[in-house]
Amino acid sequence: MSRILVTFGTRPEAIKLAPLIIQLKKEKSVNLTVCTTGQHRHMLDQAMKVFGIKPDFDMNIMIKDQTIEQVISMVLINIGRIFDIVKPDIVVVQGDTTTAFAISMAAFLRKIKIAHVEAGLRSHDKYKPFPEEANRRMISHIADLHFAPTKKAAMNLTNENIDKKTIFVTGNTGVDALIMTAYRRGKAPIEPLHFLDKKKKLILVTAHRRESFGKPLRDICKALKRIVYICPDVEVLYPVHLNPSVKKTVYRIIKGADRIHLIEPLSYEKFVHVMKLSHLILTDSGGIQEEAPSLKKPVLVMREVTEREEGIAAGCSRLVGLDPASIVRNVVALLDNKKLYSKMANVKNPYGDGKASKRIARILKKIASR
């Protein structure tokens, strides 16, 4: 029986690996073990609860104001013991987090096969996003299996001389998770947030990336205040990340502003529900760029560069940068121009069809059994 160890540490990782974990549990020839580092404790627990994931191992490494170096060292210290117990044939990591990088390095040092889900994303700037761009590049050069979400991601890998035989274009498992959640049957509908005005167009905002800290985040906040000032028919919902560098800045600038609702992070189910309610989405997130097209929501990306170039090329998202004037101008254009809005909203999702997890599970099962 093949021994597969699936690992994650943050909420986005848990969400994107949940469909794969569910799929692997169905495979009788797979001995599945699930391990979390607990890199994002509170938000991670929310995601695991939504999908009914109970890890076999929980490192629980999170400490207040932890640094990247501390996360790496704590993962390296703890994962070896788990390797000794599980003796995995394959270790699965997802994306570009510090957890994914540290576990990949530990597996490499033990000569354990590494399967990288969401491989091949590139912004081509090692500091944007930071440290994610460097993490995923380093993982690619020690991983044994590369599950690229798109053909472009696969091309990025081949351009870096990764063996084509180890690259598989599967779609993005984040789309699988979104579809599972957005169209789940047999559950009571989620109550909308009571303070939202149904008569106004809702702009959903997320901004939390490390490279947005400081002036970029302050500029985003200024843009939001300007948008509600000149657009009386809109309101903004901003679930604020718990990172103190984000929370302090956002609340200092925006708290009390008319029609801007600052709230605690939502559970994944509630967040998907709010995405469905929204008119458009302003974000610096990578995952939302992948998810929103499946819900027919235009995305304005508040970053200078993005590794999700497929959405830009397809027309479902637009890179607007971090200049407040550019952010405001692009939001107003989408609000005022129905033809432009419809064009962006009705693009087929370039990131997947909801079947990526099945494809990955099938490949893992086949290779692990060799």
mmCIF file of C-alpha atoms in Angstrom:
data_model
loop_
_atom_site.group_PDB
_atom_site.id
_atom_site.type_symbol
_atom_site.label_atom_id
_atom_site.label_comp_id
_atom_site.label_asym_id
_atom_site.label_seq_id
_atom_site.Cartn_x
_atom_site.Cartn_y
_atom_site.Cartn_z
ATOM 1 C CA MET A 1 0.000 0.000 0.000
ATOM 2 C CA SER A 2 1.337 3.445 -0.992
ATOM 3 C CA ARG A 3 2.074 5.850 1.850
ATOM 4 C CA ILE A 4 1.252 9.464 0.986
ATOM 5 C CA LEU A 5 1.796 12.329 3.412
ATOM 6 C CA VAL A 6 -0.177 15.509 2.638
ATOM 7 C CA THR A 7 1.113 18.636 4.384
ATOM 8 C CA PHE A 8 -0.079 22.213 4.842
ATOM 9 C CA GLY A 9 0.191 25.092 7.283
ATOM 10 C CA THR A 10 -1.955 28.011 6.130
ATOM 11 C CA ARG A 11 -5.634 28.475 5.397
ATOM 12 C CA PRO A 12 -5.176 28.763 1.607
ATOM 13 C CA GLU A 13 -3.147 25.548 1.570
ATOM 14 C CA ALA A 14 -5.807 23.705 3.578
ATOM 15 C CA ILE A 15 -8.567 24.926 1.266
ATOM 16 C CA LYS A 16 -6.701 23.950 -1.887
ATOM 17 C CA LEU A 17 -5.628 20.551 -0.564
ATOM 18 C CA ALA A 18 -9.001 19.642 0.979
ATOM 19 C CA PRO A 19 -10.482 18.307 -2.299
ATOM 20 C CA LEU A 20 -7.336 16.236 -2.884
ATOM 21 C CA ILE A 21 -7.415 14.843 0.661
ATOM 22 C CA ILE A 22 -11.071 13.899 0.215
ATOM 23 C CA GLN A 23 -10.247 12.217 -3.097
ATOM 24 C CA LEU A 24 -7.228 10.300 -1.739
ATOM 25 C CA LYS A 25 -9.300 9.000 1.171
ATOM 26 C CA LYS A 26 -11.428 7.162 -1.382
ATOM 27 C CA GLU A 27 -8.423 5.280 -2.764
ATOM 28 C CA LYS A 28 -8.180 1.854 -1.121
ATOM 29 C CA SER A 29 -4.585 1.368 -2.242
ATOM 30 C CA VAL A 30 -3.423 4.600 -0.540
ATOM 31 C CA ASN A 31 -2.391 4.917 3.089
ATOM 32 C CA LEU A 32 -3.035 8.623 3.618
ATOM 33 C CA THR A 33 -1.576 10.726 6.432
ATOM 34 C CA VAL A 34 -2.408 14.408 6.911
ATOM 35 C CA CYS A 35 -0.033 16.785 8.685
ATOM 36 C CA THR A 36 -0.369 20.485 9.463
ATOM 37 C CA THR A 37 2.284 22.835 10.778
ATOM 38 C CA GLY A 38 -0.282 25.263 12.169
ATOM 39 C CA GLN A 39 1.481 28.225 10.537
ATOM 40 C CA HIS A 40 -1.848 30.120 10.549
ATOM 41 C CA ARG A 41 -3.634 28.762 13.611
ATOM 42 C CA HIS A 42 -7.047 30.423 13.879
ATOM 43 C CA MET A 43 -7.728 30.871 10.174
ATOM 44 C CA LEU A 44 -6.388 27.396 9.414
ATOM 45 C CA ASP A 45 -8.712 25.757 11.934
ATOM 46 C CA GLN A 46 -11.689 27.449 10.276
ATOM 47 C CA ALA A 47 -10.800 25.973 6.899
ATOM 48 C CA MET A 48 -10.227 22.461 8.241
ATOM 49 C CA LYS A 49 -13.607 22.546 9.974
ATOM 50 C CA VAL A 50 -15.438 23.506 6.771
ATOM 51 C CA PHE A 51 -14.070 20.474 4.921
ATOM 52 C CA GLY A 52 -14.091 18.078 7.878
ATOM 53 C CA ILE A 53 -10.302 17.615 7.871
ATOM 54 C CA LYS A 54 -8.741 16.195 11.021
ATOM 55 C CA PRO A 55 -4.957 16.056 10.750
ATOM 56 C CA ASP A 56 -3.080 13.012 12.002
ATOM 57 C CA PHE A 57 -0.222 15.294 13.091
ATOM 58 C CA ASP A 58 -0.370 18.940 14.166
ATOM 59 C CA MET A 59 2.961 20.672 14.836
ATOM 60 C CA ASN A 60 1.178 23.746 16.227
ATOM 61 C CA ILE A 61 4.251 25.892 15.584
ATOM 62 C CA MET A 62 2.533 29.284 15.628
ATOM 63 C CA ILE A 63 3.870 31.840 18.096
ATOM 64 C CA LYS A 64 3.095 35.540 18.410
ATOM 65 C CA ASP A 65 4.849 37.743 15.839
ATOM 66 C CA GLN A 66 6.723 34.775 14.416
ATOM 67 C CA THR A 67 9.350 35.412 11.757
ATOM 68 C CA ILE A 68 9.879 33.502 8.528
ATOM 69 C CA GLU A 69 13.117 32.114 9.926
ATOM 70 C CA GLN A 70 11.290 30.792 12.996
ATOM 71 C CA VAL A 71 8.663 29.061 10.860
ATOM 72 C CA ILE A 72 11.336 27.360 8.758
ATOM 73 C CA SER A 73 13.363 26.220 11.746
ATOM 74 C CA MET A 74 10.343 24.917 13.672
ATOM 75 C CA VAL A 75 9.100 22.948 10.660
ATOM 76 C CA LEU A 76 12.534 21.416 10.041
ATOM 77 C CA ILE A 77 12.853 20.445 13.700
ATOM 78 C CA ASN A 78 9.438 18.759 13.837
ATOM 79 C CA ILE A 79 8.885 17.164 10.429
ATOM 80 C CA GLY A 80 11.743 14.656 10.720
ATOM 81 C CA ARG A 81 10.018 12.903 13.626
ATOM 82 C CA ILE A 82 6.856 12.615 11.541
ATOM 83 C CA PHE A 83 8.801 11.236 8.581
ATOM 84 C CA ASP A 84 10.247 8.573 10.916
ATOM 85 C CA ILE A 85 6.750 7.511 12.005
ATOM 86 C CA VAL A 86 4.938 7.663 8.660
ATOM 87 C CA LYS A 87 7.778 6.596 6.324
ATOM 88 C CA PRO A 88 6.044 8.235 3.342
ATOM 89 C CA ASP A 89 6.672 7.251 -0.265
ATOM 90 C CA ILE A 90 5.524 10.711 -1.393
ATOM 91 C CA VAL A 91 5.168 14.023 0.453
ATOM 92 C CA VAL A 92 2.608 16.442 -1.010
ATOM 93 C CA VAL A 93 3.100 20.195 -0.637
ATOM 94 C CA GLN A 94 0.951 22.984 -2.010
ATOM 95 C CA GLY A 95 1.840 26.329 -3.503
ATOM 96 C CA ASP A 96 4.489 28.675 -2.244
ATOM 97 C CA THR A 97 4.245 29.108 1.511
ATOM 98 C CA THR A 98 7.074 28.914 3.995
ATOM 99 C CA THR A 99 5.541 25.646 5.223
ATOM 100 C CA ALA A 100 5.669 24.195 1.698
ATOM 101 C CA PHE A 101 9.278 25.252 1.209
ATOM 102 C CA ALA A 102 10.507 23.946 4.581
ATOM 103 C CA ILE A 103 8.772 20.575 4.248
ATOM 104 C CA SER A 104 10.055 20.187 0.696
ATOM 105 C CA MET A 105 13.605 20.833 1.857
ATOM 106 C CA ALA A 106 13.230 18.315 4.690
ATOM 107 C CA ALA A 107 11.838 15.678 2.303
ATOM 108 C CA PHE A 108 14.652 16.342 -0.166
ATOM 109 C CA LEU A 109 17.237 15.793 2.561
ATOM 110 C CA ARG A 110 15.613 12.403 3.291
ATOM 111 C CA LYS A 111 15.396 11.568 -0.456
ATOM 112 C CA ILE A 112 11.597 11.282 -0.212
ATOM 113 C CA LYS A 113 9.645 12.058 -3.387
ATOM 114 C CA ILE A 114 8.041 15.502 -3.383
ATOM 115 C CA ALA A 115 4.765 16.204 -5.196
ATOM 116 C CA HIS A 116 4.175 19.917 -5.725
ATOM 117 C CA VAL A 117 0.541 20.975 -6.196
ATOM 118 C CA GLU A 118 0.108 24.330 -7.980
ATOM 119 C CA ALA A 119 3.571 24.225 -9.478
ATOM 120 C CA GLY A 120 5.021 26.609 -12.035
ATOM 121 C CA LEU A 121 3.517 29.959 -11.054
ATOM 122 C CA ARG A 122 5.956 32.792 -11.708
ATOM 123 C CA SER A 123 5.932 36.570 -11.338
ATOM 124 C CA HIS A 124 9.600 36.698 -12.437
ATOM 125 C CA ASP A 125 10.436 39.070 -9.570
ATOM 126 C CA LYS A 126 11.895 37.260 -6.563
ATOM 127 C CA TYR A 127 10.611 39.908 -4.151
ATOM 128 C CA LYS A 128 7.036 40.090 -5.536
ATOM 129 C CA PRO A 129 5.332 38.293 -3.921
ATOM 130 C CA PHE A 130 7.742 37.892 -1.001
ATOM 131 C CA PRO A 131 8.789 35.277 -0.002
ATOM 132 C CA GLU A 132 6.416 33.225 -2.156
ATOM 133 C CA GLU A 133 8.134 33.712 -5.518
ATOM 134 C CA ALA A 134 11.448 32.447 -4.139
ATOM 135 C CA ASN A 135 9.737 29.602 -2.237
ATOM 136 C CA ARG A 136 8.030 28.154 -5.297
ATOM 137 C CA ARG A 137 11.117 28.488 -7.481
ATOM 138 C CA MET A 138 13.224 26.572 -4.966
ATOM 139 C CA ILE A 139 10.552 23.895 -4.515
ATOM 140 C CA SER A 140 10.410 23.339 -8.272
ATOM 141 C CA HIS A 141 14.073 22.414 -8.436
ATOM 142 C CA ILE A 142 13.893 19.726 -5.769
ATOM 143 C CA ALA A 143 10.375 18.368 -6.426
ATOM 144 C CA ASP A 144 9.816 15.085 -8.279
ATOM 145 C CA LEU A 145 6.242 15.641 -9.471
ATOM 146 C CA HIS A 146 4.879 18.969 -10.658
ATOM 147 C CA PHE A 147 1.104 19.485 -10.843
ATOM 148 C CA ALA A 148 0.801 22.658 -12.900
ATOM 149 C CA PRO A 149 -2.613 24.354 -12.880
ATOM 150 C CA THR A 150 -2.302 25.703 -16.437
ATOM 151 C CA LYS A 151 -0.327 25.241 -19.626
ATOM 152 C CA LYS A 152 1.472 28.516 -18.964
ATOM 153 C CA ALA A 153 2.587 27.278 -15.541
ATOM 154 C CA ALA A 154 3.854 24.090 -17.175
ATOM 155 C CA MET A 155 5.739 26.166 -19.745
ATOM 156 C CA ASN A 156 7.404 28.148 -16.962
ATOM 157 C CA LEU A 157 8.727 24.873 -15.566
ATOM 158 C CA THR A 158 10.027 23.561 -18.880
ATOM 159 C CA ASN A 159 11.738 26.929 -19.439
ATOM 160 C CA GLU A 160 13.625 26.236 -16.203
ATOM 161 C CA ASN A 161 14.729 22.834 -17.533
ATOM 162 C CA ILE A 162 12.332 20.805 -15.379
ATOM 163 C CA ASP A 163 11.857 17.342 -16.938
ATOM 164 C CA LYS A 164 8.664 17.399 -19.034
ATOM 165 C CA LYS A 165 7.878 13.823 -17.988
ATOM 166 C CA THR A 166 7.395 15.002 -14.390
ATOM 167 C CA ILE A 167 4.998 17.864 -15.268
ATOM 168 C CA PHE A 168 1.230 17.342 -15.368
ATOM 169 C CA VAL A 169 -1.326 20.027 -16.276
ATOM 170 C CA THR A 170 -4.253 19.385 -13.939
ATOM 171 C CA GLY A 171 -6.129 22.632 -13.294
ATOM 172 C CA ASN A 172 -6.132 24.318 -9.900
ATOM 173 C CA THR A 173 -7.532 22.506 -6.868
ATOM 174 C CA GLY A 174 -8.658 25.880 -5.498
ATOM 175 C CA VAL A 175 -11.366 25.883 -8.155
ATOM 176 C CA ASP A 176 -12.411 22.412 -6.967
ATOM 177 C CA ALA A 177 -12.750 23.723 -3.404
ATOM 178 C CA LEU A 178 -14.731 26.748 -4.522
ATOM 179 C CA ILE A 179 -17.204 24.689 -6.539
ATOM 180 C CA MET A 180 -17.601 22.183 -3.690
ATOM 181 C CA THR A 181 -18.385 25.028 -1.288
ATOM 182 C CA ALA A 182 -20.425 27.385 -3.470
ATOM 183 C CA TYR A 183 -22.773 24.709 -4.730
ATOM 184 C CA ARG A 184 -22.870 22.358 -1.761
ATOM 185 C CA ARG A 185 -26.215 20.620 -1.355
ATOM 186 C CA GLY A 186 -28.046 19.573 1.770
ATOM 187 C CA LYS A 187 -26.897 22.457 3.970
ATOM 188 C CA ALA A 188 -28.946 25.368 5.241
ATOM 189 C CA PRO A 189 -28.215 28.605 3.372
ATOM 190 C CA ILE A 190 -25.769 30.993 4.999
ATOM 191 C CA GLU A 191 -27.360 34.082 6.470
ATOM 192 C CA PRO A 192 -26.116 37.253 4.769
ATOM 193 C CA LEU A 193 -24.309 39.828 6.883
ATOM 194 C CA HIS A 194 -27.161 41.842 8.381
ATOM 195 C CA PHE A 195 -25.547 45.269 7.906
ATOM 196 C CA LEU A 196 -25.131 44.978 4.125
ATOM 197 C CA ASP A 197 -27.445 47.139 2.044
ATOM 198 C CA LYS A 198 -28.980 45.013 -0.719
ATOM 199 C CA LYS A 199 -29.737 48.134 -2.727
ATOM 200 C CA LYS A 200 -26.053 48.992 -3.103
ATOM 201 C CA LYS A 201 -23.353 47.345 -5.183
ATOM 202 C CA LEU A 202 -20.949 45.441 -2.947
ATOM 203 C CA ILE A 203 -17.205 45.719 -3.484
ATOM 204 C CA LEU A 204 -15.336 42.942 -1.693
ATOM 205 C CA VAL A 205 -11.761 43.802 -0.693
ATOM 206 C CA THR A 206 -8.838 41.696 0.481
ATOM 207 C CA ALA A 207 -5.352 43.104 0.937
ATOM 208 C CA HIS A 208 -2.787 41.479 3.158
ATOM 209 C CA ARG A 209 0.317 40.487 1.232
ATOM 210 C CA ARG A 210 3.672 41.159 2.844
ATOM 211 C CA GLU A 211 4.857 43.348 -0.051
ATOM 212 C CA SER A 212 1.754 45.528 0.477
ATOM 213 C CA PHE A 213 2.798 46.470 4.010
ATOM 214 C CA GLY A 214 3.478 50.160 4.623
ATOM 215 C CA LYS A 215 2.812 52.739 1.904
ATOM 216 C CA PRO A 216 1.115 50.341 -0.578
ATOM 217 C CA LEU A 217 -1.486 49.373 2.017
ATOM 218 C CA ARG A 218 -1.976 52.994 3.040
ATOM 219 C CA ASP A 219 -2.577 53.876 -0.610
ATOM 220 C CA ILE A 220 -5.123 51.059 -0.939
ATOM 221 C CA CYS A 221 -6.982 52.418 2.087
ATOM 222 C CA LYS A 222 -6.991 55.934 0.607
ATOM 223 C CA ALA A 223 -8.392 54.539 -2.648
ATOM 224 C CA LEU A 224 -11.233 52.780 -0.812
ATOM 225 C CA LYS A 225 -12.233 56.000 0.960
ATOM 226 C CA ARG A 226 -12.186 57.845 -2.362
ATOM 227 C CA ILE A 227 -14.334 55.172 -4.050
ATOM 228 C CA VAL A 228 -17.177 55.396 -1.518
ATOM 229 C CA TYR A 229 -16.968 59.201 -1.593
ATOM 230 C CA ILE A 230 -17.517 59.492 -5.356
ATOM 231 C CA CYS A 231 -19.759 56.403 -5.744
ATOM 232 C CA PRO A 232 -22.787 56.746 -3.437
ATOM 233 C CA ASP A 233 -24.377 53.548 -4.794
ATOM 234 C CA VAL A 234 -21.611 51.241 -3.490
ATOM 235 C CA GLU A 235 -20.462 49.863 -0.165
ATOM 236 C CA VAL A 236 -17.204 48.115 0.663
ATOM 237 C CA LEU A 237 -16.691 44.979 2.738
ATOM 238 C CA TYR A 238 -13.129 44.383 3.909
ATOM 239 C CA PRO A 239 -12.402 41.275 6.021
ATOM 240 C CA VAL A 240 -9.155 42.433 7.614
ATOM 241 C CA HIS A 241 -6.293 39.974 7.996
ATOM 242 C CA LEU A 242 -5.176 39.330 11.567
ATOM 243 C CA ASN A 243 -1.544 40.245 10.887
ATOM 244 C CA PRO A 244 -0.828 43.321 13.057
ATOM 245 C CA SER A 245 0.980 45.051 10.181
ATOM 246 C CA VAL A 246 -2.277 44.906 8.208
ATOM 247 C CA LYS A 247 -4.818 45.419 10.969
ATOM 248 C CA LYS A 248 -3.213 48.496 12.570
ATOM 249 C CA THR A 249 -2.821 50.309 9.251
ATOM 250 C CA VAL A 250 -6.303 49.558 7.935
ATOM 251 C CA TYR A 251 -8.170 50.444 11.114
ATOM 252 C CA ARG A 252 -6.156 53.629 11.629
ATOM 253 C CA ILE A 253 -7.021 54.957 8.160
ATOM 254 C CA ILE A 254 -10.459 53.533 7.446
ATOM 255 C CA LYS A 255 -12.249 52.932 10.758
ATOM 256 C CA GLY A 256 -15.442 54.958 10.879
ATOM 257 C CA ALA A 257 -15.563 55.679 7.143
ATOM 258 C CA ASP A 258 -19.087 55.702 5.752
ATOM 259 C CA ARG A 259 -20.095 52.531 3.855
ATOM 260 C CA ILE A 260 -16.793 50.741 4.457
ATOM 261 C CA HIS A 261 -17.296 47.723 6.705
ATOM 262 C CA LEU A 262 -14.165 46.417 8.409
ATOM 263 C CA ILE A 263 -14.765 42.940 9.812
ATOM 264 C CA GLU A 264 -12.836 39.993 11.198
ATOM 265 C CA PRO A 265 -11.742 37.299 8.703
ATOM 266 C CA LEU A 266 -14.672 35.185 7.561
ATOM 267 C CA SER A 267 -14.856 31.414 7.497
ATOM 268 C CA TYR A 268 -14.261 30.017 4.013
ATOM 269 C CA GLU A 269 -17.955 29.174 3.569
ATOM 270 C CA LYS A 270 -19.030 32.700 4.486
ATOM 271 C CA PHE A 271 -16.320 34.233 2.346
ATOM 272 C CA VAL A 272 -17.476 32.284 -0.706
ATOM 273 C CA HIS A 273 -21.028 33.413 0.053
ATOM 274 C CA VAL A 274 -19.903 37.056 0.160
ATOM 275 C CA MET A 275 -18.035 36.577 -3.113
ATOM 276 C CA LYS A 276 -21.306 35.454 -4.661
ATOM 277 C CA LEU A 277 -23.050 38.573 -3.296
ATOM 278 C CA SER A 278 -20.367 40.979 -4.493
ATOM 279 C CA HIS A 279 -20.471 43.090 -7.645
ATOM 280 C CA LEU A 280 -16.698 43.122 -8.091
ATOM 281 C CA ILE A 281 -13.597 42.198 -6.115
ATOM 282 C CA LEU A 282 -10.512 44.249 -5.275
ATOM 283 C CA THR A 283 -7.648 42.068 -4.093
ATOM 284 C CA ASP A 284 -3.935 41.398 -3.792
ATOM 285 C CA SER A 285 -4.668 37.695 -3.250
ATOM 286 C CA GLY A 286 -3.619 34.966 -5.645
ATOM 287 C CA GLY A 287 -6.348 32.481 -4.743
ATOM 288 C CA ILE A 288 -9.187 34.917 -5.353
ATOM 289 C CA GLN A 289 -7.872 35.584 -8.850
ATOM 290 C CA GLU A 290 -8.388 31.867 -9.493
ATOM 291 C CA GLU A 291 -11.760 31.516 -7.773
ATOM 292 C CA ALA A 292 -13.737 34.617 -8.772
ATOM 293 C CA PRO A 293 -14.105 33.781 -12.495
ATOM 294 C CA SER A 294 -16.096 30.655 -11.556
ATOM 295 C CA LEU A 295 -18.579 32.973 -9.823
ATOM 296 C CA LYS A 296 -18.554 35.460 -12.736
ATOM 297 C CA LYS A 297 -17.026 38.241 -10.652
ATOM 298 C CA PRO A 298 -14.559 40.706 -12.232
ATOM 299 C CA VAL A 299 -11.296 41.022 -10.305
ATOM 300 C CA LEU A 300 -9.088 44.088 -10.026
ATOM 301 C CA VAL A 301 -5.642 43.044 -8.828
ATOM 302 C CA MET A 302 -3.929 45.584 -6.568
ATOM 303 C CA ARG A 303 -0.360 44.533 -7.280
ATOM 304 C CA GLU A 304 2.455 45.614 -9.576
ATOM 305 C CA VAL A 305 2.965 42.084 -10.926
ATOM 306 C CA THR A 306 1.002 38.864 -10.734
ATOM 307 C CA GLU A 307 1.888 35.214 -11.242
ATOM 308 C CA ARG A 308 -1.723 34.577 -12.308
ATOM 309 C CA GLU A 309 -1.226 35.985 -15.799
ATOM 310 C CA GLU A 310 -3.817 33.676 -17.361
ATOM 311 C CA GLY A 311 -6.679 35.704 -15.899
ATOM 312 C CA ILE A 312 -5.200 38.946 -17.220
ATOM 313 C CA ALA A 313 -4.811 37.425 -20.683
ATOM 314 C CA ALA A 314 -8.324 35.958 -20.643
ATOM 315 C CA GLY A 315 -9.839 39.247 -19.501
ATOM 316 C CA CYS A 316 -11.526 38.166 -16.251
ATOM 317 C CA SER A 317 -9.046 40.127 -14.142
ATOM 318 C CA ARG A 318 -7.118 43.337 -14.566
ATOM 319 C CA LEU A 319 -3.812 44.430 -13.021
ATOM 320 C CA VAL A 320 -4.430 47.927 -11.615
ATOM 321 C CA GLY A 321 -1.292 48.453 -9.530
ATOM 322 C CA LEU A 322 -1.124 50.241 -6.191
ATOM 323 C CA ASP A 323 -1.553 53.863 -7.202
ATOM 324 C CA PRO A 324 -4.807 55.144 -5.609
ATOM 325 C CA ALA A 325 -5.817 57.009 -8.762
ATOM 326 C CA SER A 326 -5.459 53.856 -10.865
ATOM 327 C CA ILE A 327 -7.464 51.766 -8.403
ATOM 328 C CA VAL A 328 -10.267 54.342 -8.279
ATOM 329 C CA ARG A 329 -10.302 54.834 -12.053
ATOM 330 C CA ASN A 330 -10.633 51.111 -12.766
ATOM 331 C CA VAL A 331 -13.362 50.597 -10.163
ATOM 332 C CA VAL A 332 -15.389 53.497 -11.566
ATOM 333 C CA ALA A 333 -14.970 52.134 -15.086
ATOM 334 C CA LEU A 334 -16.428 48.772 -14.053
ATOM 335 C CA LEU A 335 -19.290 50.417 -12.183
ATOM 336 C CA ASP A 336 -20.214 52.731 -15.051
ATOM 337 C CA ASN A 337 -19.526 50.603 -18.128
ATOM 338 C CA LYS A 338 -21.980 47.688 -18.319
ATOM 339 C CA LYS A 339 -20.388 46.325 -21.497
ATOM 340 C CA LEU A 340 -16.946 46.179 -19.871
ATOM 341 C CA TYR A 341 -18.394 44.596 -16.748
ATOM 342 C CA SER A 342 -20.242 41.932 -18.728
ATOM 343 C CA LYS A 343 -17.154 41.159 -20.786
ATOM 344 C CA MET A 344 -15.032 40.542 -17.683
ATOM 345 C CA ALA A 345 -17.744 38.671 -15.797
ATOM 346 C CA ASN A 346 -18.482 36.172 -18.551
ATOM 347 C CA VAL A 347 -14.995 34.838 -19.245
ATOM 348 C CA LYS A 348 -14.556 31.093 -18.802
ATOM 349 C CA ASN A 349 -12.342 30.385 -15.795
ATOM 350 C CA PRO A 350 -8.824 29.762 -17.182
ATOM 351 C CA TYR A 351 -7.663 28.107 -13.951
ATOM 352 C CA GLY A 352 -9.702 24.926 -13.923
ATOM 353 C CA ASP A 353 -12.933 22.983 -14.265
ATOM 354 C CA GLY A 354 -13.303 21.555 -10.749
ATOM 355 C CA LYS A 355 -11.691 18.192 -11.536
ATOM 356 C CA ALA A 356 -8.040 18.880 -10.716
ATOM 357 C CA SER A 357 -8.065 16.810 -7.518
ATOM 358 C CA LYS A 358 -9.296 13.706 -9.320
ATOM 359 C CA ARG A 359 -6.516 14.040 -11.888
ATOM 360 C CA ILE A 360 -3.829 14.527 -9.231
ATOM 361 C CA ALA A 361 -5.078 11.632 -7.085
ATOM 362 C CA ARG A 362 -5.024 9.332 -10.089
ATOM 363 C CA ILE A 363 -1.429 10.267 -10.933
ATOM 364 C CA LEU A 364 -0.256 10.016 -7.311
ATOM 365 C CA LYS A 365 -1.826 6.582 -6.938
ATOM 366 C CA LYS A 366 -0.164 5.345 -10.109
ATOM 367 C CA ILE A 367 3.310 6.694 -9.335
ATOM 368 C CA ALA A 368 3.311 5.787 -5.630
ATOM 369 C CA SER A 369 2.518 2.167 -6.473
ATOM 370 C CA ARG A 370 5.591 1.733 -8.691
#
